[in-house]
C-alpha positions in Angstrom: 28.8 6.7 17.1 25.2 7.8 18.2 26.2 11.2 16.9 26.6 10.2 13.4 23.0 9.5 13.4 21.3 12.5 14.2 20.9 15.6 12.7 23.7 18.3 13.5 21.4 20.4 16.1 21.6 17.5 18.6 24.7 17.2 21.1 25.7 13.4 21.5 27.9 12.4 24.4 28.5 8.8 25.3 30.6 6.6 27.0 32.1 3.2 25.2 33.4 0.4 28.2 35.7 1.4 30.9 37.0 4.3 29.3 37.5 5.9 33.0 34.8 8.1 32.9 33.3 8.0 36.1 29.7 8.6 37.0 28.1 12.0 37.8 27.4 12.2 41.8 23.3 12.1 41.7 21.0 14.5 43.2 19.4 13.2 46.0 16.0 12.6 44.5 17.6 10.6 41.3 19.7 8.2 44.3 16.2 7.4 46.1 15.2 6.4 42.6 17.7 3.7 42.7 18.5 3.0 46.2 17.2 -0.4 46.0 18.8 -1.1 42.9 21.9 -3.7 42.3 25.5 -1.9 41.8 25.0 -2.8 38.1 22.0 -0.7 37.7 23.2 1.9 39.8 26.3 2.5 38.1 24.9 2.7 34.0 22.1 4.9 35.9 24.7 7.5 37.2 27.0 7.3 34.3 23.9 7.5 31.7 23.3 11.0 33.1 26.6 12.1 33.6 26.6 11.8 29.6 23.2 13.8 29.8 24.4 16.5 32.2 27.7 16.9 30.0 25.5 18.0 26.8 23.3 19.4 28.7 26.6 22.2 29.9 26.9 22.0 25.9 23.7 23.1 25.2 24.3 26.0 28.2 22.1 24.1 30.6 23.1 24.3 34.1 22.6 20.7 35.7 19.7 19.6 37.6 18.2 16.0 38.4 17.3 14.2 35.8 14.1 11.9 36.9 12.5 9.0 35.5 8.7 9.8 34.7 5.6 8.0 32.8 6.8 4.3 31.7 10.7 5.3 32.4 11.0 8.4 30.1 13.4 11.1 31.5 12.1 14.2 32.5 14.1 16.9 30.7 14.3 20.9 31.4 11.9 22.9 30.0 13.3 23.8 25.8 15.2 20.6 25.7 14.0 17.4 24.2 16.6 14.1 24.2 16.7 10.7 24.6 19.1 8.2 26.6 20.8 4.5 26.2 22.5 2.2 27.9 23.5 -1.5 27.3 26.7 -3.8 28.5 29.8 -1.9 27.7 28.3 1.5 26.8 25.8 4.3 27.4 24.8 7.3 25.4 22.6 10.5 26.0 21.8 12.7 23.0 19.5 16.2 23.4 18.5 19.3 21.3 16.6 22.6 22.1 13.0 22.0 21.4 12.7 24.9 18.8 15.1 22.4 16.6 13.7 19.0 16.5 10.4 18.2 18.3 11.7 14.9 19.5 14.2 12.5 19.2 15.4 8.5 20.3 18.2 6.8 20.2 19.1 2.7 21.6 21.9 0.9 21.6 22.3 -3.1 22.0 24.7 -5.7 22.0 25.1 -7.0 18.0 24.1 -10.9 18.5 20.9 -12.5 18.0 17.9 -12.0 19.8 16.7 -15.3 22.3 14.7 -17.5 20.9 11.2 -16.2 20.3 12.0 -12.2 20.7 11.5 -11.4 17.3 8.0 -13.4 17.0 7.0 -11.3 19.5 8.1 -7.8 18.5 7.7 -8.1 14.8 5.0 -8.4 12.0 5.1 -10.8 9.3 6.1 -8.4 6.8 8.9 -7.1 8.4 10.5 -11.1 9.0 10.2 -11.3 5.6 12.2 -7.6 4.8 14.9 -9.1 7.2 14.9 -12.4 5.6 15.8 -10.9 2.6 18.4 -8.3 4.1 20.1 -11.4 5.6 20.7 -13.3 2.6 22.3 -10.2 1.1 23.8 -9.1 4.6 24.3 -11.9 6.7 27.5 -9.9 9.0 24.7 -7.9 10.3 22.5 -9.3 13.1 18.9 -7.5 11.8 16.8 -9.3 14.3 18.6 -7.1 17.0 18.8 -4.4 14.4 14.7 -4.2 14.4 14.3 -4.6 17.8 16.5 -1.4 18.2 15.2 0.3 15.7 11.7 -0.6 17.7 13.0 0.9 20.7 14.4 4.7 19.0 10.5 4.7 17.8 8.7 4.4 20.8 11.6 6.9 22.9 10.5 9.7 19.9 7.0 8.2 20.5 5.8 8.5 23.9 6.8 12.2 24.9 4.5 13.4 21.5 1.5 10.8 22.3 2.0 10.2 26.3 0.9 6.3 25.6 2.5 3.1 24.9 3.0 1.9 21.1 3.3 -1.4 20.8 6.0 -3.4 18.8 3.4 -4.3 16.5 1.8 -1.1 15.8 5.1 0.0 14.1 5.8 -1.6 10.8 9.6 -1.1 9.9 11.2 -1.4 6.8 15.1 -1.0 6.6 17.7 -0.2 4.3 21.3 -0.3 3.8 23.2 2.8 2.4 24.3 2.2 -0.7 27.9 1.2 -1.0 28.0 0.4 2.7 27.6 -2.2 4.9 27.2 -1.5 8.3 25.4 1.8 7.8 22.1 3.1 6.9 18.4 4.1 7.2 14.9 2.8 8.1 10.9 4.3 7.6 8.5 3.4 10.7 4.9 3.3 9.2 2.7 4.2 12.2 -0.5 1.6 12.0 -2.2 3.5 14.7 -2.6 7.5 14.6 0.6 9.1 15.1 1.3 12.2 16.9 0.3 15.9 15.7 3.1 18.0 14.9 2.5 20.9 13.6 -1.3 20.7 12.9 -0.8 17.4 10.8 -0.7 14.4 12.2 2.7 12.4 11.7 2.2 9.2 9.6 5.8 7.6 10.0 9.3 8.6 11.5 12.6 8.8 9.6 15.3 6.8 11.0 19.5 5.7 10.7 21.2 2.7 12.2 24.9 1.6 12.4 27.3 -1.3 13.4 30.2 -0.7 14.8 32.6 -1.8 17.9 30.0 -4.9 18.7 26.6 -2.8 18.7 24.1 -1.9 17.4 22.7 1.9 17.6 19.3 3.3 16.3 18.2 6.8 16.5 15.1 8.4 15.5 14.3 12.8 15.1 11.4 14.4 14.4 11.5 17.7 12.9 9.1 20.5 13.0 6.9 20.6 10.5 6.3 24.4 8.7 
């Protein structure tokens, strides 16, 4: 699923419900991380990196403790940049050699509503209208949860290029369904605060593709290089 959308570079390996996979043994620095944790978070913890340590063996990286840095963001071997998701039901790690894509982020969530009052919060007037709109047209697809997702994939590309917080507000998302489809397509984040350099130009927005399927919703966001 999260593989469909990213660019071909990037190895995608996930893990849908109790498919048997079980989860990598962790290093003893990653267990101290969550010794305190409940079984729950243990478990999608463990089994979020054994998706991570199994591209990372694609990629021809030998495995190594994966730790949480800054605000949560995984620490990843030098050359490699990737991004990781979990949610009820599934978990998903996605990474590419730096020299291909300068970042990347992906999220998966359940497909239902938000709670009451989520999307006040996270979004700008603008974009309530946009989903308004795609709703009317749309209405199988949840796009409240769709946004906040799609939120989410911004700021995972976002922090390891800035090293700061973005707030849901300071992203203005506009999303758009593949024509002929569905349950497929893209969205553009306009950055309203000064985006990252990349390249010696400083990025403006991020490209972006969502889906629907199996009772989720998945987001991912790349960030080329720029010549």
């Amino acid at each position: 699923m999260i593989e469909e959308l990213l660019p071909h570079e990037v190895v995608a390996v996930e893990v849908h419900g109790d498919d048997g996979t079980e989860p990598a043994p962790l290093y003893p620095e990653e267990a101290e991380v969550v010794a305190q944790a409940v079984e729950k978070r243990r478990r999608e913890f463990a089994l979020v990196r054994a998706c991570a340590r199994r591209a990372m063996e694609k990629l021809g990286v030998p495995p190594q403790p994966l730790l949480p840095g800054e605000r949560g963001a995984p620490g990843w071997p030098a050359g490699l940049a990737g991004s990781m998701t979990h949610c009820d039901g599934y978990c998903a790690a996605a990474l590419v050699r730096a020299r291909d894509l300068v970042s990347l982020g992906i999220d998966a969530e359940p497909h239902g509503p938000l709670p009451d009052g989520v999307l006040d919060a996270v979004s700008l007037p603008d974009e309530g209208a946009r989903l308004r709109r795609l709703a009317a047209d749309h209405p199988e697809v949840h796009w409240d949860r769709l946004l906040f997702s799609a939120k989410e994939s911004v700021y995972k590309a976002w922090f390891p290029l800035t090293g700061q917080w973005l707030e849901f507000t300071e992203a203005d998302i506009e999303v758009t369904v593949d024509p002929g489809e569905r349950l497929h397509g893209s969205f553009r984040a306009e950055l309203l605060v000064p985006g990252p350099m990349v390249g010696g130009r400083r990025l403006g927005h991020f490209e972006g593709r969502w889906t629907v399927q199996r009772g989720l919703v998945a987001t991912a966001v790349s960030v080329p290089h720029i010549p």
